[in-house]
Tab-separated table of C-alpha atoms in Angstrom:
chain	number	residue	atom	x	y	z
S	1	MET	CA	25.319	25.076	19.022
S	2	SER	CA	27.663	21.947	20.124
S	3	ALA	CA	29.598	19.937	17.190
S	4	ALA	CA	27.451	16.986	18.456
S	5	ALA	CA	23.974	18.615	18.142
S	6	ALA	CA	25.352	20.031	14.641
S	7	ARG	CA	25.853	16.443	13.279
S	8	ALA	CA	22.444	15.642	14.589
S	9	VAL	CA	20.905	17.957	12.311
S	10	THR	CA	23.037	17.371	9.196
S	11	PRO	CA	21.119	15.394	6.753
S	12	VAL	CA	22.876	12.429	4.866
S	13	SER	CA	23.589	12.476	1.672
S	14	VAL	CA	21.371	11.812	-1.092
S	15	GLU	CA	23.193	8.377	-1.793
S	16	ALA	CA	23.293	7.423	2.088
S	17	SER	CA	19.615	8.377	1.867
S	18	TYR	CA	18.809	5.909	-0.855
S	19	ARG	CA	20.748	2.834	1.374
S	20	VAL	CA	18.656	3.399	4.060
S	21	CYS	CA	15.423	3.407	2.063
S	22	ARG	CA	16.697	0.344	0.480
S	23	ASP	CA	17.211	-1.366	3.814
S	24	ILE	CA	13.750	-0.322	4.701
S	25	ALA	CA	12.152	-1.870	1.755
S	26	ARG	CA	14.342	-4.925	1.762
S	27	ALA	CA	13.082	-5.366	5.312
S	28	ARG	CA	9.694	-4.906	5.258
S	29	ALA	CA	8.203	-4.422	1.634
S	30	LYS	CA	7.214	-8.035	1.459
S	31	ASN	CA	4.838	-7.911	-1.776
S	32	PHE	CA	6.090	-4.744	-3.171
S	33	TYR	CA	9.904	-5.230	-2.893
S	34	TYR	CA	9.923	-8.372	-5.070
S	35	SER	CA	8.455	-6.149	-7.754
S	36	PHE	CA	11.265	-3.764	-7.267
S	37	LEU	CA	13.632	-6.333	-8.630
S	38	LEU	CA	12.381	-6.171	-11.851
S	39	LEU	CA	13.172	-2.427	-12.554
S	40	ASP	CA	16.340	-0.882	-13.589
S	41	LYS	CA	18.709	0.681	-10.382
S	42	PRO	CA	17.008	4.407	-10.748
S	43	ARG	CA	13.602	3.057	-10.727
S	44	ARG	CA	14.123	0.527	-7.943
S	45	ASP	CA	15.715	2.865	-5.683
S	46	ALA	CA	13.238	5.751	-6.328
S	47	MET	CA	10.467	2.700	-5.267
S	48	CYS	CA	12.322	2.016	-2.107
S	49	ALA	CA	12.424	5.674	-1.031
S	50	LEU	CA	8.590	5.858	-2.133
S	51	TYR	CA	7.987	2.874	0.039
S	52	ALA	CA	9.939	4.415	2.873
S	53	PHE	CA	7.863	7.414	3.337
S	54	MET	CA	4.626	5.042	2.984
S	55	ARG	CA	6.266	2.792	5.617
S	56	GLU	CA	6.804	5.717	8.074
S	57	CYS	CA	3.355	6.998	7.482
S	58	ASP	CA	1.943	3.562	8.227
S	59	ASP	CA	4.159	3.306	11.431
S	60	ILE	CA	2.630	6.152	12.935
S	61	SER	CA	-0.710	5.026	12.890
S	62	ASP	CA	-0.092	1.467	13.697
S	63	ASP	CA	2.215	2.466	16.712
S	64	SER	CA	0.543	0.993	19.359
S	65	SER	CA	3.000	1.988	22.381
S	66	ALA	CA	1.923	5.456	21.620
S	67	ASP	CA	-0.460	7.704	23.746
S	68	PRO	CA	-3.563	7.753	21.546
S	69	GLY	CA	-3.943	11.383	22.597
S	70	ARG	CA	-0.944	12.378	21.368
S	71	LEU	CA	-1.213	10.498	17.802
S	72	PRO	CA	-2.940	13.781	15.882
S	73	GLU	CA	0.153	15.877	17.022
S	74	ALA	CA	2.485	13.256	15.333
S	75	VAL	CA	0.629	13.250	12.221
S	76	ALA	CA	0.724	17.183	12.063
S	77	ARG	CA	4.492	16.623	13.056
S	78	TRP	CA	4.728	14.574	10.223
S	79	ARG	CA	2.682	16.596	7.575
S	80	VAL	CA	5.062	19.935	8.553
S	81	GLU	CA	8.344	17.729	8.191
S	82	LEU	CA	6.982	16.577	4.491
S	83	ASP	CA	6.167	20.116	3.705
S	84	ARG	CA	9.529	21.387	4.970
S	85	ALA	CA	11.409	18.405	3.341
S	86	LEU	CA	9.643	19.150	-0.169
S	87	GLU	CA	11.279	22.934	0.280
S	88	GLY	CA	14.579	21.542	0.768
S	89	ASP	CA	14.772	21.566	4.737
S	90	PHE	CA	15.633	17.780	5.571
S	91	GLY	CA	16.236	18.180	8.636
S	92	PRO	CA	17.646	14.614	10.517
S	93	ASN	CA	15.144	12.037	9.014
S	94	PRO	CA	17.540	9.940	6.463
S	95	LEU	CA	14.684	9.132	4.036
S	96	TRP	CA	14.013	12.707	3.017
S	97	PRO	CA	17.098	13.325	0.588
S	98	ALA	CA	16.292	10.258	-1.489
S	99	PHE	CA	12.418	10.772	-1.505
S	100	CYS	CA	12.610	14.560	-2.299
S	101	ASP	CA	15.113	13.433	-5.132
S	102	THR	CA	12.491	11.074	-6.477
S	103	VAL	CA	9.533	13.138	-6.064
S	104	ARG	CA	11.374	15.788	-8.099
S	105	ARG	CA	13.206	13.468	-10.850
S	106	TYR	CA	9.763	11.885	-11.803
S	107	ALA	CA	7.713	15.075	-10.942
S	108	ILE	CA	5.509	13.080	-8.746
S	109	PRO	CA	2.490	15.518	-7.582
S	110	HIS	CA	2.776	16.781	-4.041
S	111	ARG	CA	-0.740	16.646	-3.041
S	112	PHE	CA	-0.676	12.682	-3.349
S	113	PHE	CA	1.325	12.538	-0.214
S	114	GLN	CA	-1.054	14.653	1.729
S	115	GLU	CA	-3.638	12.350	0.740
S	116	MET	CA	-1.844	9.414	1.986
S	117	ILE	CA	-1.468	11.049	5.163
S	118	ASP	CA	-5.370	11.927	5.392
S	119	GLY	CA	-5.460	8.205	5.160
S	120	ILE	CA	-3.338	7.502	8.149
S	121	ALA	CA	-5.167	10.393	10.086
S	122	SER	CA	-8.019	8.566	9.737
S	123	ASP	CA	-7.080	5.668	11.222
S	124	LEU	CA	-5.968	7.100	14.603
S	125	GLN	CA	-9.295	6.305	16.234
S	126	PRO	CA	-11.468	3.015	16.066
S	127	ARG	CA	-13.692	3.326	13.749
S	128	GLN	CA	-16.182	1.522	11.418
S	129	ILE	CA	-16.681	2.284	7.897
S	130	GLN	CA	-20.314	2.515	7.179
S	131	THR	CA	-20.839	2.548	3.220
S	132	PHE	CA	-18.963	1.509	0.290
S	133	ASP	CA	-18.419	4.878	-0.728
S	134	GLU	CA	-16.711	5.332	2.352
S	135	LEU	CA	-14.324	2.343	2.021
S	136	TYR	CA	-13.648	3.438	-1.584
S	137	ARG	CA	-12.360	7.027	-0.290
S	138	TYR	CA	-10.333	5.202	2.180
S	139	CYS	CA	-8.615	2.715	-0.185
S	140	TYR	CA	-8.104	5.653	-2.729
S	141	GLN	CA	-6.047	7.976	0.698
S	142	VAL	CA	-4.155	4.635	1.442
S	143	ALA	CA	-3.450	2.940	-1.795
S	144	SER	CA	-4.794	4.584	-4.966
S	145	VAL	CA	-2.613	7.496	-4.765
S	146	VAL	CA	0.197	5.374	-4.126
S	147	GLY	CA	-0.477	3.645	-7.241
S	148	MET	CA	-0.657	7.272	-8.834
S	149	SER	CA	2.313	7.986	-7.335
S	150	VAL	CA	4.481	4.644	-8.347
S	151	ILE	CA	3.089	5.234	-12.079
S	152	HIS	CA	5.059	8.461	-12.480
S	153	ILE	CA	8.005	6.043	-11.753
S	154	PHE	CA	7.297	3.798	-14.004
S	155	GLY	CA	6.583	6.075	-16.770
S	156	PHE	CA	3.397	6.604	-18.402
S	157	THR	CA	1.824	8.982	-21.673
S	158	SER	CA	-1.999	8.591	-21.329
S	159	VAL	CA	-4.074	10.262	-18.523
S	160	ARG	CA	-6.265	7.195	-18.870
S	161	ALA	CA	-3.323	5.333	-16.618
S	162	LEU	CA	-3.900	7.382	-13.495
S	163	LEU	CA	-7.734	6.236	-13.570
S	164	LEU	CA	-6.531	2.652	-13.892
S	165	ALA	CA	-3.856	3.396	-11.326
S	166	GLU	CA	-6.645	4.216	-8.960
S	167	LYS	CA	-8.739	1.109	-9.337
S	168	CYS	CA	-5.653	-0.903	-9.200
S	169	GLY	CA	-5.178	0.483	-5.918
S	170	ILE	CA	-8.584	0.056	-4.511
S	171	ALA	CA	-7.981	-3.880	-5.704
S	172	PHE	CA	-4.872	-4.415	-3.765
S	173	GLN	CA	-6.419	-2.668	-0.710
S	174	ILE	CA	-9.612	-4.262	-0.439
S	175	THR	CA	-7.508	-7.537	-0.741
S	176	ASN	CA	-5.252	-6.626	2.042
S	177	ILE	CA	-8.328	-5.759	4.434
S	178	LEU	CA	-9.986	-9.011	3.673
S	179	ARG	CA	-6.764	-10.782	4.806
S	180	ASP	CA	-6.317	-8.617	7.867
S	181	VAL	CA	-9.927	-8.808	9.003
S	182	ARG	CA	-9.200	-10.384	12.624
S	183	GLU	CA	-5.689	-8.145	12.917
S	184	ASP	CA	-7.632	-5.146	12.314
S	185	ALA	CA	-10.553	-5.967	14.447
S	186	LEU	CA	-8.451	-6.252	17.415
S	187	MET	CA	-7.319	-2.812	16.994
S	188	ASP	CA	-11.188	-1.826	16.926
S	189	ARG	CA	-11.074	-1.119	13.244
S	190	ALA	CA	-13.582	-2.532	10.671
S	191	TYR	CA	-13.072	-1.832	7.124
S	192	ILE	CA	-15.485	-4.105	5.463
S	193	PRO	CA	-18.639	-1.538	5.286
S	194	ALA	CA	-20.982	-2.083	8.021
S	195	GLU	CA	-23.880	-2.023	5.458
S	196	ASP	CA	-22.641	-5.036	4.152
S	197	LEU	CA	-22.080	-6.456	7.724
S	198	ALA	CA	-26.171	-6.166	7.886
S	199	ARG	CA	-27.027	-7.483	4.624
S	200	PHE	CA	-24.942	-10.761	5.240
S	201	GLY	CA	-25.884	-11.056	9.112
S	202	VAL	CA	-22.384	-10.490	10.711
S	203	THR	CA	-21.557	-8.535	13.431
S	204	PHE	CA	-18.244	-6.996	14.403
S	205	GLY	CA	-18.043	-9.336	17.421
S	206	GLN	CA	-17.145	-12.422	14.839
S	207	PHE	CA	-14.046	-10.765	13.721
S	208	ARG	CA	-12.813	-10.691	16.765
S	209	SER	CA	-14.111	-13.961	17.976
S	210	GLY	CA	-13.223	-15.998	15.202
S	211	VAL	CA	-16.671	-17.304	13.880
S	212	GLU	CA	-16.037	-18.444	10.423
S	213	ASN	CA	-19.972	-19.188	9.781
S	214	GLU	CA	-21.619	-19.360	6.101
S	215	ASN	CA	-22.644	-15.792	7.026
S	216	PHE	CA	-18.996	-14.816	7.087
S	217	ARG	CA	-18.032	-16.491	3.972
S	218	GLU	CA	-20.821	-14.940	2.047
S	219	LEU	CA	-19.981	-11.500	3.336
S	220	MET	CA	-16.045	-11.981	1.983
S	221	ARG	CA	-17.018	-13.909	-1.196
S	222	PHE	CA	-19.078	-10.530	-1.842
S	223	GLU	CA	-16.228	-8.210	-0.979
S	224	ALA	CA	-13.610	-10.461	-3.074
S	225	SER	CA	-15.775	-9.790	-6.104
S	226	ARG	CA	-15.552	-6.057	-5.809
S	227	ALA	CA	-11.534	-6.722	-5.445
S	228	ARG	CA	-11.922	-8.851	-8.554
S	229	ALA	CA	-13.926	-5.913	-10.852
S	230	CYS	CA	-11.073	-3.525	-9.798
S	231	TYR	CA	-8.360	-5.841	-10.750
S	232	GLN	CA	-10.072	-6.650	-14.129
S	233	GLU	CA	-10.712	-2.755	-14.746
S	234	SER	CA	-7.625	-1.961	-14.255
S	235	GLU	CA	-5.848	-4.448	-16.099
S	236	PRO	CA	-5.100	-2.258	-19.717
S	237	LEU	CA	-2.809	-0.110	-17.041
S	238	ILE	CA	0.029	-2.682	-17.988
S	239	SER	CA	0.044	-1.700	-21.459
S	240	LEU	CA	0.110	2.105	-20.828
S	241	ILE	CA	3.299	2.504	-19.057
S	242	ASP	CA	6.827	2.367	-20.128
S	243	PRO	CA	7.434	-1.131	-21.739
S	244	LYS	CA	10.927	-1.302	-19.084
S	245	SER	CA	8.295	-1.235	-16.091
S	246	ARG	CA	5.960	-3.547	-17.041
S	247	PRO	CA	7.452	-6.631	-15.654
S	248	SER	CA	7.473	-5.010	-12.330
S	249	LEU	CA	3.672	-4.076	-12.597
S	250	TRP	CA	2.780	-7.155	-13.859
S	251	ALA	CA	4.525	-9.348	-10.887
S	252	LEU	CA	2.864	-6.905	-8.176
S	253	ARG	CA	-0.696	-7.666	-10.016
S	254	GLU	CA	-0.077	-11.214	-10.055
S	255	ILE	CA	1.322	-11.260	-6.240
S	256	TYR	CA	-1.811	-9.729	-5.179
S	257	LEU	CA	-4.066	-11.702	-7.586
S	258	LYS	CA	-2.581	-14.941	-5.841
S	259	LEU	CA	-3.272	-13.513	-2.430
S	260	LEU	CA	-6.978	-12.971	-3.347
S	261	ALA	CA	-6.952	-16.563	-4.793
S	262	ARG	CA	-5.498	-17.988	-1.896
S	263	LEU	CA	-8.157	-16.534	0.518
S	264	GLU	CA	-10.901	-17.927	-1.759
S	265	GLN	CA	-9.215	-21.230	-1.951
S	266	ALA	CA	-8.730	-21.220	2.105
S	267	ASN	CA	-12.668	-20.411	2.048
S	268	TYR	CA	-11.633	-17.019	3.648
S	269	SER	CA	-10.589	-18.971	7.130
S	270	VAL	CA	-8.880	-15.160	7.758
S	271	LEU	CA	-9.962	-15.392	11.400
S	272	SER	CA	-8.016	-18.723	12.366
S	273	ARG	CA	-4.894	-18.019	10.525
S	274	ARG	CA	-3.067	-15.552	8.354
S	275	ILE	CA	-2.911	-16.199	4.960
S	276	ASN	CA	0.040	-15.003	2.672
S	277	VAL	CA	1.753	-16.000	-0.551
S	278	PRO	CA	5.014	-18.060	-0.368
S	279	ILE	CA	8.287	-16.626	-1.009
S	280	ARG	CA	8.959	-19.558	-3.583
S	281	THR	CA	5.723	-18.363	-5.357
S	282	LYS	CA	6.400	-14.838	-5.396
S	283	LEU	CA	10.052	-15.727	-7.047
S	284	VAL	CA	8.346	-18.010	-9.521
S	285	LEU	CA	6.215	-14.968	-10.734
S	286	LEU	CA	9.018	-12.767	-10.889
S	287	LEU	CA	10.815	-15.292	-13.279
S	288	ARG	CA	7.380	-15.178	-15.353
S	289	ALA	CA	7.074	-11.775	-15.230
S	290	PHE	CA	10.755	-11.615	-16.816
S	291	LEU	CA	10.565	-13.908	-19.562
S	292	THR	CA	7.212	-12.791	-20.699
S	293	TYR	CA	8.593	-9.103	-21.065
S	294	LYS	CA	11.979	-10.019	-21.996
């Protein structure tokens, strides 16, 4: 092997890997990154490492430039790379040293990461979710297992925290789905269940064409009520995690609740514009979290 080839497969140090993960989170985490700022440095770095892994998972399924026929192969390679990294074979990917250090340090179950990959694997082909049970399973794979991983970093003592983190993840993901209806439709994905579309007289074609009639708004209100129920059910989670982590979780929940509120205030005009929480609002929520849990 040449010297150049040897350098190419030499993994970066754990410290350098955390720097890479921090850069990824800072550039792309949006809602999540703001909540990270309220954590102590070890936990903040761990959250960045976990986010970097999730980001790479998402990038595989969202790679519009890739040959669709080769995406399952890319996911299979990612599974193998994950298994090897967790066994100590990091390869050249700079995120693995920090990610595996985080997994070991906070004793995060490995099965969560395989379930995350199961979620992205289900997104490789055009899809229409048919039932709420199917939607719940999808949200569990792409969001709840993330929440259950995160609370290992936050610290918890009661197994009930895992159950509530599952519900919190469902709430977050349904909120994201409501915001992204049109973008997902343009990629031939519909996460709002077909049984609900039929119930409210809405067609998948509306998501693409941008027809925001009253039937569409009633459908969105119905799905938003499901998200709100999950937010309410998961509220006690804050009291079950380490007190030092509570400001971060509070801020993250409030940012997502604010997003849901903005969707409601806009009368669900998500087919004609993208609705987000302004940075200024996020910063105000961070300050409130800091003052509330000081």
